[in-house]
Coordinates of C-alpha atoms in Angstrom, one line a residue:
G1 CA 85.8 167.5 108.8
R2 CA 88.9 165.9 108.7
D3 CA 87.6 162.7 110.7
K4 CA 84.6 162.3 108.3
M5 CA 87.2 162.2 105.4
A6 CA 89.3 159.4 107.1
V7 CA 86.0 157.5 108.0
E8 CA 84.8 157.7 104.4
A9 CA 88.2 156.5 103.3
V10 CA 88.1 153.3 105.0
P11 CA 88.0 150.6 102.4
E12 CA 84.7 148.1 102.4
G13 CA 85.1 144.9 100.6
T14 CA 83.3 143.6 97.9
C15 CA 85.1 140.4 97.6
T16 CA 82.7 137.0 98.1
T17 CA 85.2 134.2 97.5
M18 CA 87.8 133.2 99.8
C19 CA 90.9 134.1 97.3
P20 CA 90.4 137.4 95.0
I21 CA 90.0 136.6 91.5
A22 CA 92.8 139.0 90.8
E23 CA 95.2 137.0 93.3
L24 CA 93.6 133.9 92.0
R25 CA 94.7 134.6 88.6
E26 CA 98.6 135.8 89.8
R27 CA 99.1 132.7 91.3
K28 CA 98.0 130.8 88.7
K29 CA 100.5 132.2 86.7
W30 CA 103.4 130.6 89.2
N31 CA 101.1 128.0 90.3
D32 CA 101.3 129.0 93.7
F33 CA 99.0 127.2 95.5
H34 CA 99.1 124.9 98.8
P35 CA 98.3 121.1 98.0
L36 CA 95.1 121.3 100.2
E37 CA 94.1 124.5 97.8
R38 CA 94.4 122.1 94.9
S39 CA 92.5 119.3 95.9
V40 CA 90.8 117.6 99.2
P41 CA 89.6 113.8 98.9
S42 CA 86.3 115.2 101.0
F43 CA 85.8 118.1 98.6
S44 CA 86.1 116.0 95.6
G45 CA 83.7 118.1 93.6
R46 CA 85.5 121.6 94.4
S47 CA 87.8 123.2 91.7
L48 CA 90.8 124.9 92.2
E49 CA 88.9 128.1 92.7
Q50 CA 86.6 126.9 95.2
L51 CA 89.3 126.0 97.7
A52 CA 92.1 128.7 97.1
V53 CA 92.3 130.9 100.2
K54 CA 93.7 134.3 100.0
K55 CA 97.4 134.7 101.3
F56 CA 99.1 136.6 103.9
K57 CA 101.0 139.9 102.6
R58 CA 103.4 141.3 105.0
T59 CA 103.4 144.6 103.2
I60 CA 100.2 146.4 102.2
E61 CA 100.1 148.2 99.1
E62 CA 97.5 150.6 98.1
V63 CA 96.2 148.1 95.4
D64 CA 95.5 145.5 98.4
R65 CA 93.2 148.3 99.8
S66 CA 90.9 147.9 96.7
P67 CA 87.4 146.7 97.5
E68 CA 87.7 143.9 94.9
R69 CA 91.0 142.5 96.9
L70 CA 88.9 142.7 100.5
R71 CA 86.3 140.3 101.6
T72 CA 83.5 140.8 103.2
L73 CA 82.7 139.8 106.5
P74 CA 80.2 136.9 105.7
C75 CA 82.9 135.6 103.4
L76 CA 85.7 135.7 105.8
Y77 CA 83.3 133.7 108.2
T78 CA 83.4 131.4 105.0
T79 CA 86.7 131.3 105.1
V80 CA 87.5 130.6 108.7
E81 CA 85.2 127.7 108.4
H82 CA 86.6 126.3 105.4
L83 CA 89.9 126.1 106.8
I84 CA 88.7 124.6 110.6
G85 CA 86.6 122.6 108.7
L86 CA 89.6 120.8 106.9
L87 CA 90.6 119.4 110.0
D88 CA 87.8 117.1 110.3
V89 CA 87.7 115.7 107.0
G90 CA 90.7 113.2 107.5
V91 CA 93.7 116.1 106.4
D92 CA 97.1 115.9 108.2
F93 CA 96.7 118.2 111.2
E94 CA 100.3 119.6 110.5
D95 CA 99.8 119.9 106.9
A96 CA 96.7 122.0 108.0
Y97 CA 98.4 124.2 110.1
K98 CA 100.8 125.2 107.4
L99 CA 98.2 126.6 105.6
L100 CA 95.9 128.0 108.4
W101 CA 99.1 129.9 110.1
D102 CA 98.9 131.5 106.6
R103 CA 95.7 131.8 105.6
L104 CA 94.1 133.3 109.1
R105 CA 96.7 135.9 109.3
A106 CA 95.1 137.1 106.1
V107 CA 91.9 137.0 107.4
R108 CA 93.1 139.2 110.4
T109 CA 94.5 141.7 107.5
D110 CA 91.2 142.3 106.2
V111 CA 89.5 143.1 109.5
T112 CA 92.2 145.4 110.3
V113 CA 92.3 146.9 106.7
Q114 CA 88.5 147.5 106.9
R115 CA 88.9 148.6 110.4
L116 CA 86.2 146.3 111.3
L117 CA 87.2 146.0 114.9
Q118 CA 86.3 149.1 115.2
R119 CA 83.3 149.6 112.9
R120 CA 81.4 146.2 113.6
S121 CA 83.1 144.6 116.9
K122 CA 80.5 142.5 117.8
E123 CA 80.4 140.7 114.7
V124 CA 84.0 140.4 114.4
V125 CA 84.5 139.2 118.2
P126 CA 83.6 135.4 117.3
L127 CA 86.1 135.1 114.4
Y128 CA 89.1 136.0 117.1
E129 CA 87.5 134.1 119.5
R130 CA 88.1 131.0 117.2
M131 CA 91.4 131.9 116.1
V132 CA 92.4 132.1 119.5
R133 CA 90.9 128.6 120.4
Y134 CA 92.4 126.9 117.4
H135 CA 96.4 128.5 118.2
I136 CA 95.4 127.1 121.8
L137 CA 94.8 123.6 120.6
C138 CA 97.8 123.3 118.0
S139 CA 100.4 124.2 120.6
Y140 CA 99.2 120.9 122.5
E141 CA 98.0 119.0 119.5
L142 CA 101.5 119.8 117.4
C143 CA 104.1 119.8 120.7
E144 CA 105.1 116.7 119.1
K145 CA 105.8 117.6 115.7
K146 CA 108.1 120.8 116.6
A147 CA 110.7 121.9 114.3
S148 CA 114.4 120.2 114.5
V149 CA 117.1 119.3 112.5
S150 CA 115.4 116.3 111.1
N151 CA 112.2 117.9 110.6
P152 CA 113.0 121.8 109.6
H153 CA 109.8 122.3 108.5
G154 CA 108.0 121.3 111.3
F155 CA 105.6 123.1 113.9
D156 CA 107.2 126.4 115.3
A157 CA 106.0 126.5 118.6
H158 CA 107.4 129.9 119.1
L159 CA 105.7 131.8 116.3
N160 CA 102.6 129.9 117.1
L161 CA 102.5 131.5 120.7
E162 CA 103.3 134.6 119.0
Q163 CA 100.2 134.7 117.3
L164 CA 98.3 133.3 119.6
N165 CA 99.1 136.5 122.0
K166 CA 98.6 138.9 119.6
T167 CA 95.1 137.4 118.4
L168 CA 94.4 137.2 122.1
Q169 CA 95.3 140.7 123.3
T170 CA 93.4 142.2 120.1
L171 CA 90.2 140.2 121.4
L172 CA 90.5 141.4 125.1
S173 CA 91.2 145.1 123.5
V174 CA 88.1 144.5 121.6
Y175 CA 85.9 143.2 124.8
E176 CA 87.6 146.2 126.6
D177 CA 85.6 148.7 124.2
C178 CA 82.0 147.3 124.3
D179 CA 79.4 148.3 126.7
Q180 CA 78.4 145.4 127.3
A181 CA 80.0 141.8 128.1
S182 CA 80.5 139.5 125.7
E183 CA 79.1 136.1 126.1
N184 CA 82.6 134.3 126.0
E185 CA 84.9 137.1 127.7
A186 CA 85.6 135.2 130.7
E187 CA 86.5 132.0 129.3
F188 CA 89.5 134.2 127.2
V189 CA 90.3 136.5 130.4
A190 CA 91.0 133.2 131.8
Y191 CA 93.5 131.8 129.3
D192 CA 95.1 135.2 129.4
L193 CA 95.7 134.6 133.2
L194 CA 97.3 131.3 132.7
L195 CA 99.3 132.1 129.9
G196 CA 101.0 134.1 132.5
T197 CA 99.5 138.0 132.6
D198 CA 99.9 139.3 136.2
A199 CA 96.5 139.0 138.0
T200 CA 96.6 142.6 139.3
K201 CA 96.1 143.7 135.5
L202 CA 92.7 142.6 136.1
M203 CA 92.2 145.4 138.8
R204 CA 93.9 148.2 136.0
V205 CA 91.2 146.8 133.1
R206 CA 87.2 147.8 133.3
R207 CA 86.2 144.1 133.7
R208 CA 82.6 143.6 134.6
A209 CA 81.7 142.0 137.7
A210 CA 80.0 138.8 135.9
V211 CA 83.3 138.2 134.3
L212 CA 85.6 138.6 137.4
G213 CA 83.1 136.5 139.7
S214 CA 82.7 133.9 136.8
K215 CA 84.2 129.8 137.4
E216 CA 86.5 130.4 134.4
V217 CA 88.2 133.4 136.0
R218 CA 88.3 132.0 139.4
F219 CA 89.4 128.6 137.9
A220 CA 92.3 130.9 136.6
L221 CA 93.2 132.7 139.5
R222 CA 93.3 129.5 141.6
A223 CA 96.0 128.0 139.3
V224 CA 98.0 131.1 139.6
R225 CA 98.0 131.2 143.3
V226 CA 98.6 127.3 143.6
L227 CA 101.5 127.5 141.0
R228 CA 103.1 130.3 142.9
E229 CA 102.6 128.2 146.0
K230 CA 104.5 125.7 144.2
N231 CA 101.5 123.7 145.8
W232 CA 101.5 120.5 143.7
V233 CA 98.9 118.5 145.7
R234 CA 96.2 121.4 145.1
F235 CA 97.5 121.9 141.6
F236 CA 96.4 118.1 140.7
S237 CA 93.6 118.1 142.7
K238 CA 91.9 121.4 141.7
V239 CA 93.5 122.6 139.3
W240 CA 94.7 119.9 136.8
R241 CA 91.8 117.8 137.2
D242 CA 89.2 120.2 136.8
A243 CA 90.6 122.1 133.6
T244 CA 88.7 121.9 130.6
Y245 CA 90.6 121.0 127.2
L246 CA 91.7 124.0 126.3
Q247 CA 92.8 125.4 129.7
A248 CA 94.9 121.9 129.9
C249 CA 96.3 123.0 126.9
V250 CA 97.2 126.5 127.9
L251 CA 98.6 125.4 131.2
H252 CA 100.6 122.3 129.2
L253 CA 101.8 125.0 126.9
T254 CA 103.4 127.0 129.8
G255 CA 105.1 123.9 131.5
A256 CA 102.5 123.9 134.7
D257 CA 102.1 120.5 134.8
R258 CA 105.7 119.3 134.2
G259 CA 106.9 121.9 136.3
M260 CA 104.9 120.5 139.2
R261 CA 105.5 117.2 138.8
S262 CA 109.5 117.8 138.6
H263 CA 108.9 119.8 142.1
C264 CA 107.0 117.0 143.6
L265 CA 109.3 114.6 142.5
G266 CA 111.9 116.5 143.7
V267 CA 110.4 117.0 147.1
V268 CA 109.4 113.2 147.7
S269 CA 113.0 111.8 146.9
G270 CA 114.4 114.5 149.1
G271 CA 116.1 116.1 145.9
T272 CA 117.8 112.7 144.7
K273 CA 114.7 111.7 142.7
R274 CA 114.8 108.0 144.1
V275 CA 111.7 106.5 145.8
F276 CA 112.7 103.2 145.7
G277 CA 115.2 101.0 148.2
P278 CA 114.8 102.4 151.8
K279 CA 111.8 105.2 150.8
V280 CA 109.6 102.8 149.0
S281 CA 107.6 102.6 152.1
V282 CA 107.6 106.1 152.4
Y283 CA 106.2 106.5 149.1
P284 CA 105.6 104.0 146.9
L285 CA 105.8 104.5 143.1
E286 CA 102.5 103.6 142.3
D287 CA 101.0 105.9 145.1
L288 CA 102.9 108.5 143.5
R289 CA 101.5 108.4 139.8
A290 CA 98.1 108.2 141.3
A291 CA 99.0 111.3 143.3
L292 CA 100.0 113.1 140.3
L293 CA 97.1 112.3 138.0
L294 CA 99.5 110.2 135.5
A295 CA 97.1 108.2 133.1
G296 CA 98.4 105.7 130.5
E297 CA 100.8 102.7 130.8
S298 CA 104.1 103.3 132.4
T299 CA 107.6 101.2 132.3
A300 CA 109.5 103.6 135.1
T301 CA 110.4 101.3 138.0
N302 CA 112.0 104.4 139.8
A303 CA 111.4 108.2 140.5
E304 CA 114.4 109.2 138.2
D305 CA 112.5 106.8 135.5
L306 CA 109.2 108.6 136.1
A307 CA 110.6 112.1 135.6
E308 CA 112.3 111.5 132.2
E309 CA 109.0 110.0 131.5
V310 CA 106.6 112.6 132.6
C311 CA 108.5 116.2 132.8
G312 CA 110.6 116.5 129.5
D313 CA 109.3 119.0 126.9
G314 CA 107.6 118.4 123.6
K315 CA 105.3 115.4 125.1
L316 CA 101.5 114.9 124.5
C317 CA 99.8 114.3 127.7
P318 CA 97.1 111.3 128.0
E319 CA 95.4 113.3 130.6
V320 CA 95.2 116.4 128.8
S321 CA 94.1 114.4 125.3
A322 CA 91.3 112.4 127.5
K323 CA 89.6 115.9 128.3
R324 CA 89.2 116.3 125.0
Q325 CA 85.4 115.0 124.6
K326 CA 84.2 116.6 121.4
S327 CA 84.6 114.6 118.2
C328 CA 85.2 117.5 115.9
W329 CA 87.6 120.3 115.8
T330 CA 85.2 122.3 114.5
E331 CA 82.9 121.7 117.8
I332 CA 86.0 123.1 119.6
V333 CA 87.1 126.2 117.8
N334 CA 83.5 127.2 117.5
G335 CA 83.5 126.7 121.4

């Protein structure tokens, strides 16, 4: 019938190289390659053909659906492993992001065109999990590299968040369609909650008891409740302190930590943000720093300086960086 013909019409990739031969030939004409596709110091023995990765195309033409231009699933895994692996060989993180931003989108396009999410969902899920984790850590690690007048080609946090949300929502929908809970489902449901998804959504979707009762989801629900209550004491003692590196990256992305610190400083100083003077005996600055779990050195001598130091956007946070226990980015992305 018609449904059978539709299934048969779905292309099956046969390309086993990170960049299809035809595309590689076309790009050579225009010398259209990212510097990290030409040479990588740690991969000195690899040629252009071995380093080039398929580019993202916004419009998919019929020729792009030909099997020889679509990578096989094992090749897509090899591609993602190569791209993430660049982060661990001394390559500049920001330079690598400019390459990975585009090439990971191309990976998702190959998955979509071949309908791999529908046909081989369990095998594709780990790819999407890695891409979500990558975009999460980029939101934090590149927060000081944002595009500006002086750095027009810098990190675009809004576009990164857009790709993070799209990839995460696709992943969650795949989880929902699976008969059994995936091993890491709770981790990503928790990220969704921390990013601001209404907690009542959990009641509307078919989530397993094991996921709802997991430590990750319970942590996220606790964080949502504490943030709604603006309870800065519980936030820093029960949420910020207990968060994993990636959970802290998400909280930093949403501005939760900065919002809570700003709220605390306003409450303690009676809205004036002045702790010293007549109030020094009530709340010494060092006690306030300890309550807010502030790490690292500080030059602040009053609450106003402290607020400017810790409540501003676009700054790396010593407490978050300290949570990164794994030395390799690949380990973090692979989970």
